[in-house]
XYZ file of C-alpha atoms in Angstrom:
85
model
C 0.000 0.000 0.000
C 1.367 3.451 -0.921
C 2.280 5.733 1.917
C 0.066 8.756 2.416
C 1.110 12.283 3.317
C -0.583 14.687 5.709
C -3.247 15.599 3.141
C -4.019 11.968 2.274
C -2.246 12.185 -1.083
C 0.177 9.531 -2.252
C 3.531 9.894 -0.496
C 6.948 10.202 -2.088
C 8.328 6.686 -1.711
C 11.364 5.316 -3.531
C 9.448 4.115 -6.597
C 7.598 7.394 -7.077
C 10.786 9.465 -6.885
C 12.490 7.224 -9.450
C 9.425 7.112 -11.747
C 9.142 10.896 -11.699
C 12.837 11.385 -12.438
C 12.800 8.836 -15.252
C 9.614 10.297 -16.745
C 11.413 13.640 -16.882
C 14.413 11.994 -18.537
C 16.747 13.327 -15.849
C 19.753 11.806 -14.154
C 19.901 11.759 -10.378
C 22.388 14.630 -10.550
C 20.121 16.727 -12.779
C 17.122 16.209 -10.496
C 19.261 16.992 -7.460
C 20.369 20.286 -8.998
C 16.763 21.266 -9.731
C 15.757 20.513 -6.157
C 18.836 22.052 -4.540
C 19.918 18.796 -2.881
C 22.910 16.484 -3.280
C 22.860 13.655 -5.820
C 23.418 11.272 -2.913
C 20.160 12.496 -1.370
C 18.221 11.593 -4.520
C 19.966 8.215 -4.565
C 19.011 7.627 -0.923
C 15.372 8.478 -1.699
C 15.311 6.084 -4.651
C 16.832 3.271 -2.592
C 14.296 3.830 0.171
C 16.900 4.813 2.764
C 15.158 8.130 3.382
C 11.994 9.856 2.197
C 11.802 13.439 0.970
C 10.524 15.851 3.605
C 9.507 19.473 3.893
C 10.521 21.720 1.024
C 11.825 18.762 -0.980
C 8.313 17.296 -1.123
C 6.917 20.608 -2.335
C 9.606 20.909 -5.012
C 9.136 17.298 -6.157
C 5.417 17.907 -6.479
C 6.036 21.052 -8.533
C 8.496 19.257 -10.830
C 6.063 16.346 -11.288
C 3.169 18.707 -12.075
C 5.317 20.605 -14.556
C 6.223 17.333 -16.278
C 2.562 16.318 -16.467
C 1.658 19.653 -18.090
C 4.426 19.260 -20.667
C 3.391 15.668 -21.422
C -0.207 16.791 -21.927
C 1.008 19.293 -24.521
C 3.278 16.814 -26.315
C 6.413 18.502 -25.028
C 9.644 16.711 -24.199
C 11.564 18.922 -21.799
C 14.936 17.920 -23.225
C 13.927 18.076 -26.908
C 11.462 20.946 -26.953
C 7.890 21.043 -28.273
C 6.792 18.447 -30.802
C 6.765 19.907 -34.258
C 3.611 18.966 -36.103
C 3.291 19.438 -39.892
């Protein structure tokens, strides 16, 4: 069962952190730079040694929402917008 945060939303467990990073096409180092944390911290989250807390949760949520918006528009963050006809 997925862990739940204070608001009852799905928590940021190891699998969710990794899935979000991979969906964005980022390395651990690239995600760490965006969040203002060390690469080792992202690695620890993905291995389940620690869970993101506080501001890191807020930033992860923002990055995930941004990715979802881009995906909905057919936009690959690394490649730019899809060019249609």
